[in-house]
Every structure is written in C-alpha cells, then in structure tokens.
XYZ file of C-alpha atoms in Angstrom:
483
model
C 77.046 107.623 113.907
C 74.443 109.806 114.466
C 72.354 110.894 117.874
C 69.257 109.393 116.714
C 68.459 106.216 118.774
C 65.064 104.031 117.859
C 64.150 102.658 121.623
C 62.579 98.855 121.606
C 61.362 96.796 124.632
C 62.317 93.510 124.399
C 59.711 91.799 126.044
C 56.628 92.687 128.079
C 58.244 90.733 131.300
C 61.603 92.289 130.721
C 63.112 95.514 131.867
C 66.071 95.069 129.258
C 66.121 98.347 126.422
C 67.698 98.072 123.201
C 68.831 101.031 121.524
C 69.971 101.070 117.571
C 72.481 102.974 116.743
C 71.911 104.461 113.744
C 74.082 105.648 110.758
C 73.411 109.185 108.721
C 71.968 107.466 106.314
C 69.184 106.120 108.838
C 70.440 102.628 108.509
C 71.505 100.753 111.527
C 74.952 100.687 112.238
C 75.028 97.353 113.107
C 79.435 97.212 114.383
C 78.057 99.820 116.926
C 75.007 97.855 117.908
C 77.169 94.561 117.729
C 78.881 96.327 120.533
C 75.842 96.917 122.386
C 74.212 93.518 122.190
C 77.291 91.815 122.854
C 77.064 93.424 126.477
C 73.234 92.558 126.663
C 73.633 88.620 125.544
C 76.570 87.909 127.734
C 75.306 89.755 131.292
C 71.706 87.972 130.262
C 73.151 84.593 130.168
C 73.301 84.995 134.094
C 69.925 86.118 134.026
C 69.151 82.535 132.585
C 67.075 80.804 135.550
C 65.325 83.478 136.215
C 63.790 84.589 132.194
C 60.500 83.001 130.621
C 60.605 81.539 127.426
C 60.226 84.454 125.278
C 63.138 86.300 127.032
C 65.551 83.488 125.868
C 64.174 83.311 122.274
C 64.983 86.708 121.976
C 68.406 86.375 123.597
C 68.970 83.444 121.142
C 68.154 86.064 118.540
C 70.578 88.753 119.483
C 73.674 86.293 119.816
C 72.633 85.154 116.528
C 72.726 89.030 114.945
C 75.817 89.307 116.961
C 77.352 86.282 115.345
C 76.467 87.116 112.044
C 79.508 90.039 110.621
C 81.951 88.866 108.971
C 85.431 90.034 108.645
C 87.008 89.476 105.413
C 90.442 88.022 104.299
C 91.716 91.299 102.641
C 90.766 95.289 103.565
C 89.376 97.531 101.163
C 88.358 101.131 101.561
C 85.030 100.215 100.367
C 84.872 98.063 103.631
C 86.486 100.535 106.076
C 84.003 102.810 105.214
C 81.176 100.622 105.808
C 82.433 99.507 109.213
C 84.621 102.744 110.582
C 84.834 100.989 113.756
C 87.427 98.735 112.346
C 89.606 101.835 111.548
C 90.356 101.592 115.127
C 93.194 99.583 114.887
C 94.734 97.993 118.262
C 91.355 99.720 119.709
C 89.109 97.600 117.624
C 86.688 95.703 119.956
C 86.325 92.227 119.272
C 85.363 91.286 115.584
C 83.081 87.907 115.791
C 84.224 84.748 115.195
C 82.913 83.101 112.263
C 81.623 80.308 114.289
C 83.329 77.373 111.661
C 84.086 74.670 113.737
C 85.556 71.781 111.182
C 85.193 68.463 113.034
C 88.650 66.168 113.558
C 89.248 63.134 111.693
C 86.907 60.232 112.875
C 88.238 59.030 116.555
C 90.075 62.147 116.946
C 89.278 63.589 120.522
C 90.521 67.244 122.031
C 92.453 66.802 124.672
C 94.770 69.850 124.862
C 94.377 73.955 124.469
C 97.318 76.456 124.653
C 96.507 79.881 123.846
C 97.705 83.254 124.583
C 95.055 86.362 124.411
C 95.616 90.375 124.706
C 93.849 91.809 127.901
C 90.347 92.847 126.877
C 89.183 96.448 126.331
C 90.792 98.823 128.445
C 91.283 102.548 129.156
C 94.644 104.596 127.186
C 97.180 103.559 128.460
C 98.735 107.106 129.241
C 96.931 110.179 129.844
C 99.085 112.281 127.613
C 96.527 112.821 125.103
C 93.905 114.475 127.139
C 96.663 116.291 129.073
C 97.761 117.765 125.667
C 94.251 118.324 123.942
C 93.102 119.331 127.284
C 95.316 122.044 127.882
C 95.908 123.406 124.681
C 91.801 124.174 124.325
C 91.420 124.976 128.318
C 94.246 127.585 127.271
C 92.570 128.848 124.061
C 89.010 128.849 126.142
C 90.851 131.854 128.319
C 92.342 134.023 125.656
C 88.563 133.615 123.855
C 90.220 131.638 121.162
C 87.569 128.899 120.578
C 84.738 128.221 118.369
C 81.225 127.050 119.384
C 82.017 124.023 118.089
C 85.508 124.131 120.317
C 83.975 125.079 123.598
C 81.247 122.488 123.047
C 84.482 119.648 122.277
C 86.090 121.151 125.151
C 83.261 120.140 127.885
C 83.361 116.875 126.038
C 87.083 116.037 126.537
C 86.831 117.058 129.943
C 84.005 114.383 130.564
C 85.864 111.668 128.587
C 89.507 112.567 130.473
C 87.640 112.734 134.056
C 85.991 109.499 133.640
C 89.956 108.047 132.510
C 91.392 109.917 135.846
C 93.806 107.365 137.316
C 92.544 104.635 135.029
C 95.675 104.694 132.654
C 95.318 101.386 131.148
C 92.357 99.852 133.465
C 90.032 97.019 131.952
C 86.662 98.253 130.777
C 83.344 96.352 131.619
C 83.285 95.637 127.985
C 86.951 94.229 128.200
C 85.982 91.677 130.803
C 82.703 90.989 129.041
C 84.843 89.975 125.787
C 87.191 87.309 127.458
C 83.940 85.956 129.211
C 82.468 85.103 125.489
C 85.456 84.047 124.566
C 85.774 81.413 127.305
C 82.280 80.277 127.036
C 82.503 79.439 122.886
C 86.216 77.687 123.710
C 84.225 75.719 126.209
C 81.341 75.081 123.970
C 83.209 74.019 120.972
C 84.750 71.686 122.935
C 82.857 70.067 125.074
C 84.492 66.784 125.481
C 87.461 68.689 127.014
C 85.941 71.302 128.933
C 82.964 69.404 130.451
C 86.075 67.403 132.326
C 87.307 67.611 135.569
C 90.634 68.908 133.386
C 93.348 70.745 135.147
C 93.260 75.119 133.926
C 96.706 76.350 134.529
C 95.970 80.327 133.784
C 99.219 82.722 134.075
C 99.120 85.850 133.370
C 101.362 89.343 132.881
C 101.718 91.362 136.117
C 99.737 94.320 134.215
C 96.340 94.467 136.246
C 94.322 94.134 133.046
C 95.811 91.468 132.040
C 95.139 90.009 135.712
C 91.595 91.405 135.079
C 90.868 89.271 131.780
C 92.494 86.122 133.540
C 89.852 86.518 135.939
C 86.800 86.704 133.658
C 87.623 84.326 131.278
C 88.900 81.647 133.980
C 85.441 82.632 135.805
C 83.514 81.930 132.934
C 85.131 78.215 132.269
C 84.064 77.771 136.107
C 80.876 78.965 135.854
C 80.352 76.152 133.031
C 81.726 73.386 134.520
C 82.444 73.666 138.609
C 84.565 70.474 138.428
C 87.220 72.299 136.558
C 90.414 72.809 138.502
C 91.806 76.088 138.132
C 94.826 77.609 138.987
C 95.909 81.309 138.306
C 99.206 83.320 138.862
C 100.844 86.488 137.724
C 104.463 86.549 138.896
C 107.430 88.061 137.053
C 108.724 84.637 137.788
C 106.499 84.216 133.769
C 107.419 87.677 132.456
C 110.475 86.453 130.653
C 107.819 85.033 127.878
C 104.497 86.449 128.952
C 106.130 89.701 127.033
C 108.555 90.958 125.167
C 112.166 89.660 126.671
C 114.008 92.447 126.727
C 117.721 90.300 127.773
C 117.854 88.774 124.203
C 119.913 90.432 121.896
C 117.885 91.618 119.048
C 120.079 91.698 115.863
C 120.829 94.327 112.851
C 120.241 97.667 115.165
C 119.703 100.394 113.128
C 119.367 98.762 109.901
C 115.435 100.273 109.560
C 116.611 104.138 110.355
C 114.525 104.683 106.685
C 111.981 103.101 107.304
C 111.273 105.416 110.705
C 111.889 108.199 108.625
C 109.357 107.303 106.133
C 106.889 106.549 109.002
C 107.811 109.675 110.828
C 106.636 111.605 107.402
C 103.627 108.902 106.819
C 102.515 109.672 110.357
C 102.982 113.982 109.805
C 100.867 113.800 106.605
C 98.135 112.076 107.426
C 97.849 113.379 111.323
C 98.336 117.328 110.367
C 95.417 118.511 112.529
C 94.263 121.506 110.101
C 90.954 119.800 110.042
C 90.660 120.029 113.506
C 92.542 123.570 114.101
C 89.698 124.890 111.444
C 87.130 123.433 113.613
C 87.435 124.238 116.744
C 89.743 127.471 116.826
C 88.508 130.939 115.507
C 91.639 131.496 113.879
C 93.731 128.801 112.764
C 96.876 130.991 111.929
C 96.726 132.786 115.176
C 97.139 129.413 116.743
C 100.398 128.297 114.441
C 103.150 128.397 117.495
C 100.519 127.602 119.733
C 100.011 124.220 118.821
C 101.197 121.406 116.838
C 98.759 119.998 114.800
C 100.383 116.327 114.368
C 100.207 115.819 118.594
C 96.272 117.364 118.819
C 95.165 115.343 115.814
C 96.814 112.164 117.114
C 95.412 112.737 120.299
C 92.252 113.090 119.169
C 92.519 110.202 117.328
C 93.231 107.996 120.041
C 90.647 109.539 122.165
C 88.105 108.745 119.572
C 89.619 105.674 118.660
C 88.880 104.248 122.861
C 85.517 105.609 123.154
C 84.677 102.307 121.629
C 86.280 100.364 124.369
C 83.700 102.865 126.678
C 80.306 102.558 124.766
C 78.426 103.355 128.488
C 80.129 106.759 128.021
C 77.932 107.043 125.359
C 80.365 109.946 123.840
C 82.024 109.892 120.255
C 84.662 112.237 118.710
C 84.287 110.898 115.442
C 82.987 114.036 114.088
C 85.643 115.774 114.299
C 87.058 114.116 111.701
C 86.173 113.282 108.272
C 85.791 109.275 107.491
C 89.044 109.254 105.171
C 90.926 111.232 108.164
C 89.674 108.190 110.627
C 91.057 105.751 108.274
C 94.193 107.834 108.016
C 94.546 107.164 111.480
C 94.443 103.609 110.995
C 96.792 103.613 108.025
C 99.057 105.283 110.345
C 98.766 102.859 113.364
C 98.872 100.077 110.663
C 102.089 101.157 109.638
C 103.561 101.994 112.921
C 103.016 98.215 114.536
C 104.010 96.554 111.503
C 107.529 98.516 111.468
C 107.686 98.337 115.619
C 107.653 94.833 115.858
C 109.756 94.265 112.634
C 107.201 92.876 110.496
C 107.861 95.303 107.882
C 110.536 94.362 105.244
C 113.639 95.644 106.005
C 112.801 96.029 109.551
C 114.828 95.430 112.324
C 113.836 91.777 113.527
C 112.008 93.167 117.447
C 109.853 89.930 117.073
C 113.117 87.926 118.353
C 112.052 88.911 121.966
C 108.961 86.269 121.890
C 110.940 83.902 120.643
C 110.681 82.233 124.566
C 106.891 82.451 124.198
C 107.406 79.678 121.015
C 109.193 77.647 123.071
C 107.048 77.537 126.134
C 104.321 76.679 123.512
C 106.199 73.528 122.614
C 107.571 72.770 125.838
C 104.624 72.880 127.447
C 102.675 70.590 124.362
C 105.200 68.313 124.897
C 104.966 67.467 128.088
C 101.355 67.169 128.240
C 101.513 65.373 125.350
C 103.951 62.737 126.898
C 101.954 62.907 130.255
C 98.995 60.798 128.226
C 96.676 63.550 130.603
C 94.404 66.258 129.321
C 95.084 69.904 130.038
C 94.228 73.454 129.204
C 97.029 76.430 129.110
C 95.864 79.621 129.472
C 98.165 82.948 128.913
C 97.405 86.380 129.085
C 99.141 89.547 128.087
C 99.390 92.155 125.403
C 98.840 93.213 121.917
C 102.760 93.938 121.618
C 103.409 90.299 122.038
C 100.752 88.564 120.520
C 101.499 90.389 117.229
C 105.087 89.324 116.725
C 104.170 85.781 118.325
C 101.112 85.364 115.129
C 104.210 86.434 112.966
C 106.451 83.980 113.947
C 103.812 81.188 113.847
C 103.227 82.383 110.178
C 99.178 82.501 110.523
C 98.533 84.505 107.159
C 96.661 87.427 108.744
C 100.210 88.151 110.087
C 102.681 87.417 107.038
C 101.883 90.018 104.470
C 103.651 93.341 105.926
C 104.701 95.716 103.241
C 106.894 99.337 103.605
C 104.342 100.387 101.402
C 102.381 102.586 103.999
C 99.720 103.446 101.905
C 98.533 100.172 100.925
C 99.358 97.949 103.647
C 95.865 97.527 105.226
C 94.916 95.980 101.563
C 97.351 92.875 102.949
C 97.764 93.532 106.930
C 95.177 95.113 109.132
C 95.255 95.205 113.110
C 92.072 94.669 113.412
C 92.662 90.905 112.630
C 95.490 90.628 114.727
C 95.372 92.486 117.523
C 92.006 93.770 118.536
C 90.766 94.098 121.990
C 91.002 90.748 123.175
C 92.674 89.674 120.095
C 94.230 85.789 120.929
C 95.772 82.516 119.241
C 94.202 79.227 120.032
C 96.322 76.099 119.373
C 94.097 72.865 119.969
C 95.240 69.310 120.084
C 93.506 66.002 119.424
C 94.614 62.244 119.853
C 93.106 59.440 118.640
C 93.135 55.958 121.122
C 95.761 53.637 119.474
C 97.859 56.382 117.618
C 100.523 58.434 118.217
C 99.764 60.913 115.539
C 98.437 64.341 116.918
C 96.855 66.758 115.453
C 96.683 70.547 116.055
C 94.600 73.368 114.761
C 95.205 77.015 114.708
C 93.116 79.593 115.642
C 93.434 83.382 115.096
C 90.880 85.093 117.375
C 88.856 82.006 117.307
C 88.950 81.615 113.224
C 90.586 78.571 111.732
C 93.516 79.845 110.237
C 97.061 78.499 108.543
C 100.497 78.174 108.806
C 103.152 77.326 106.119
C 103.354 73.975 107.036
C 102.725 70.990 104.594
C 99.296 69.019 106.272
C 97.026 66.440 104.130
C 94.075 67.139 107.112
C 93.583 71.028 107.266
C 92.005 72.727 108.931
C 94.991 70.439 111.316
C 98.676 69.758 111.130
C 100.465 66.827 112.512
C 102.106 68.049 115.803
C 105.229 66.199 114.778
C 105.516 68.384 111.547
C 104.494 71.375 113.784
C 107.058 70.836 116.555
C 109.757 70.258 113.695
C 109.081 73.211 111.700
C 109.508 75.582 115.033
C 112.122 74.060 116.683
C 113.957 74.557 113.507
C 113.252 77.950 113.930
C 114.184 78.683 117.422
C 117.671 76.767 116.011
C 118.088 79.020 112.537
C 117.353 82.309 115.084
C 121.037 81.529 116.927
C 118.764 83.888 119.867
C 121.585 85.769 121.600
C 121.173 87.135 125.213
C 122.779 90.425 126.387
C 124.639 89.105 129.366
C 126.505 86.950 127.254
C-alpha cells in the first residue's frame, strides 16, 4: 500500500475523517479501507442518538461498502495478489460475511445458537520476533553495518516492538470491535431469538483475550436487547474442551516425521531472508554467521503479518518484501497448521484433542433441545481449536488438506478458517407440533456444509446430525493418558 492518503469529510456536522488507502497503482485498496471503515461503522453505531440524518445515510453507506467483498470458494494467486491482506493467514482480520441469510422451512422458528469463535485481533503472541530482528539490526547499527534503508527499518521495529511491550498476546481495539459486529448481525439475523428475554450462557478460555472478546460480543447482545440474561465465566473448570485436551491419548506418534521434514525444507525455501539481508545490510556476506536468514525473514513476516491487527499504528513492513515473498509466507503458515493439527494426509491425527468440544456441542443441544426452552451458547477460545473442531465437523472450507505444500491454498486457506475472530455458528429451529429440528452451519457467519445427507439445505435434521457425530466420537475409541 502506498503513503498516499485522499482525506474526505464525511459530513459538514461531523468531525469523523475518512482516509483511503490507496494501492501503487492509485486505486483504492479497498481490504485496507474495509479495515478502516469497519472501525468507523461499528464505534458510530453508539453515536446513533446523537447523528442527523445525513450522518446515518452515510453510515448506512459505509457498512454497505464494508459488506460488499467477497471471499471466494477456492484461492488463486490471481486473488492473493489482489487482496495481499489475505496472505496473512491466522493474522487475517475478519473477511465479511456474505450476508445470505436462507429463511427456514415455513413454521420453522430459531430457538437455539451454539457457537465457538477465536479471540479477536490481538498482539503476537511472543515477543521473540522483535527480540531477534531487534537485536540482530541494533547490533549491526553499532558495527556501522546497516543500510539507509536498514537504519530507517530499524527506528520502525523499535516503534512497532515498544508499542507490543508486555502486550504478548493482548486484544487489539480492532479485535474487540470484530466480535462486537459479529454479535450484533447474530442478533439481527435472528431476531425472534435474540429480541427474547433468552438465557446467554458465555464461557470462555482463561487466556485474557479470549476473556476480552467474551466481553464485547456478550456486551453487544446486551446493548441490543437489555432483557437478555447473561452469564459469563472463564474457569479451567471448561478448559478440558474450551482447548486442546492435552490427557487424551492422541494415536500413531511419529507416523508424520516426513511430512515435518518436508515442511521444515518448505518453510527454509521460501523464508531464506536474502531479500531482506540485501536490503537492509551493506554487505550481505559479511553478515553470513551473523544471522540466519530463515528466523529474520520469519520474523519479519509475522511482524508485518500483525500490523493489520494494529491499523492505528498506522506502520507496514510490507515493503520489505516482494508480493510473491508475502504469499510465501502464507504458503508456509498454510502448510504448517494444516500438518500441526493433522489435517494433512498422513498426519498424525492432533485434532483428537477437541474431540470433547463435539461432544459438549451435542450434549449441550440435547438438553436444550429436551428442555422445550430457548437458549444461546456462547464459547470462546483459539484458532488452534477451532481449526481441528471445523475439521471434524467436515464444513468444506476445512476438508481439502493436501501434503502438497505448494498448492494447498488452491484447496485450504486460513483465511477461511481461522482469521481473527474466525467462529462456527450452529443454529437450531423447531417448528410447533413437530419433533423434527433443524440445524444450519455457519463458518464465520457463511452458510456452509457438512457431509451429511439433508433434503432442506442450507439445514440438516438434528437427528441425522447428532447420529452422524456420535458415531464419530464412537469410531475415534478416544483414549486418555491416565488410563
């Protein structure tokens, strides 16, 4: 993106600036500025009582350009290209909904949500990648081995790491703006359930973003409807399925030892760093032994990667890279999940350890389901969970994992998985006089499907759902280490 910005007042009676990010060809880069007006629309709708007419028109006309990017079924270069902020992987901010709501058969009512959503944007988790990039160019600043361009990166780090100082892994304000939209379209596509005096149970990990997100989005639901009764935890009484249970026995160890050595290459070749050694260092061989060029590229990489999840920082280290090196970084990242949570053929099976997240799901649906009552069931934790949990559910944007690195953002891509924020949505509806309910899935708010026979979808019947699972958990023979 370049550093041009066009500046527009929105209205004569409104203080509110939008800037336009713009792209080097002068076009507007509209990811970035969906980034930017997502922050405006949902801190204006608070500003609601207190805007003219005009103010809300144009409000209405931002959430409408926000709305309005699609994110296709399959990844191409071609696309990647046009929208580098996707080849961010598990950084990606929130893509936007497409905003298809099918309608349930006639006399079918919501009466039930269970979900589970990743903490919104946040901060790295470590600081090992500024402490590393850091050091290694504070170091080469004193023996006068830096470029220009390196001292210039150098002052630019050190903003970017001091801003991060003792926020390893903290919610950003753009992290608890996203599960704040979230919770206000799950309300408003829903209405008849939400506009209830319906019981909110909301748990979430003890991980204070995670807390953090509970927060917003549970705030948000309140802030629509007052009568709601809400009630929030985070205990490690819920770890066991909140994440990954590390007492079951996870089976075949060591049966994917080639595919970590093919990632281990993967991740070498396409994270070498002699881009970014020729940049910023005066002389590149001088600095062989000095440092390695995998661990400053991927650390740059990341850095770059959460400036996204920090767009008031207003810095970028995208140009330190070429575009097919930023997508290398995603092809890398790509990779690495789909083998870590043994998605990847031949992998070892790691998803086993949410296995107790399924069944809480269907527990839980059960018992509200007998109950006759209407609920919502909130759950809140992290990207390494709600991966392996959209695998196990068999939505598609999870199912296609390949060991062919190269390729496998054609057919699996983070971004539709796992982004900041990133969630699965199961809603139920009942009809007065049947017993037949029906579910629908959602993958970050898109209808999506499972391999389950239905003659309704977008919706299953629950009792072909509940079946189908439960078969599962059965066929897994789930092991735990103590016994």
């Amino acid at each position: 993106m370049g550093n041009s910005l066009l500046k527009t007042s929105l209205s004569s009676s409104s203080s509110f600036l939008l800037f336009l990010p713009l792209s080097k060809d002068n076009s507007v880069n509209f990811f970035a500025l969906s980034d930017i007006l997502y922050i405006f629309v949902i801190e204006s709708t608070y500003l609601y009582n207190s805007m003219n007419k005009t103010s809300l028109t144009i409000i209405s006309f931002l959430m409408g350009c926000v709305m309005a990017f699609p994110i296709h079924a399959q990844t191409s270069r071609a696309e990647l290209l046009a929208h580098m902020e996707l080849a961010t992987g598990n950084y990606c901010n929130y893509p936007n909904p497409s905003g298809n709501v099918t309608q349930p058969p006639a006399g079918y009512e919501p009466f039930y949500v269970s979900h589970y959503g990743r903490h919104g944007a946040r901060y790295m988790t470590t600081d090992k990648h500024y402490k590393y990039v850091v050091g290694k160019l504070d170091t080469a600043q004193t023996r006068g081995w830096l470029t220009d361009k390196g001292e210039e990166v150098l002052l630019r780090v050190r903003k970017a790491a001091a801003d991060a100082w003792h926020r390893d892994g903290d919610l950003t304000r753009l992290g608890a703006l996203q599960h704040q939209g979230i919770a206000h379209r799950l309300a408003s596509n829903y209405p008849t359930l939400f506009m209830q005096p319906v019981d909110v149970k909301a748990n979430s990990s003890t991980v204070r973003r995670c807390m953090l997100s509970m927060a917003n989005f549970c705030q948000e639901l309140k802030v629509m409807n007052p009568q709601l009764n809400i009630t929030m935890d985070a205990s490690e009484h819920d770890m066991y399925y909140l994440i990954p249970n590390d007492s079951i026995d996870i089976p075949n160890k060591g049966i994917d030892d080639h595919l970590y050595e093919k990632l281990d290459k993967f991740r070498h070749e396409k994270l070498n760093g002699r881009h970014q050694i020729g940049l910023l260092f005066k002389d590149p061989k001088k600095v062989e032994d000095f440092i390695d060029g995998y661990k400053f590229a991927d650390g740059l990489w990341n850095i770059a990667s959460d400036m996204h999840c920090l767009p008031e920082l207003g810095l970028s280290f995208n140009d330190l890279f070429t575009e097919d090196e930023l997508i290398d970084g995603f092809r890398v990242y790509n990779a690495s999940w789909c083998l870590w949570e043994g998605l990847m053929p031949g992998s070892r099976p790691n998803y086993y350890a949410i296995y107790p997240l399924l069944r809480n799901f269907l527990d839980e649906a059960d018992k509200v389901i007998a109950s006759g009552e209407k609920q919502v069931r909130l759950r809140f934790g992290h990207d390494s969970v709600l991966l392996p949990f959209s695998y196990i559910l068999g939505v598609k944007e999870a199912v296609n994992g390949t060991d062919d690195m190269e390729n496998l953002h054609n057919t699996f891509a983070l971004f539709r998985l796992i982004p900041m924020a990133g969630n699965v949505q199961l809603v139920f509806f009942r009809k007065q006089g049947s017993d037949d309910i029906l579910v629908k899935f959602l993958m970050n708010e898109n209808e999506t499907s499972v391999p389950i026979d239905t003659d309704c979808y977008p919706f299953y019947h629950w009792k072909d759902v509940s079946a189908y699972y439960r078969n599962m958990l059965n066929n897994a023979n789930i092991k735990y280490k103590e016994q």
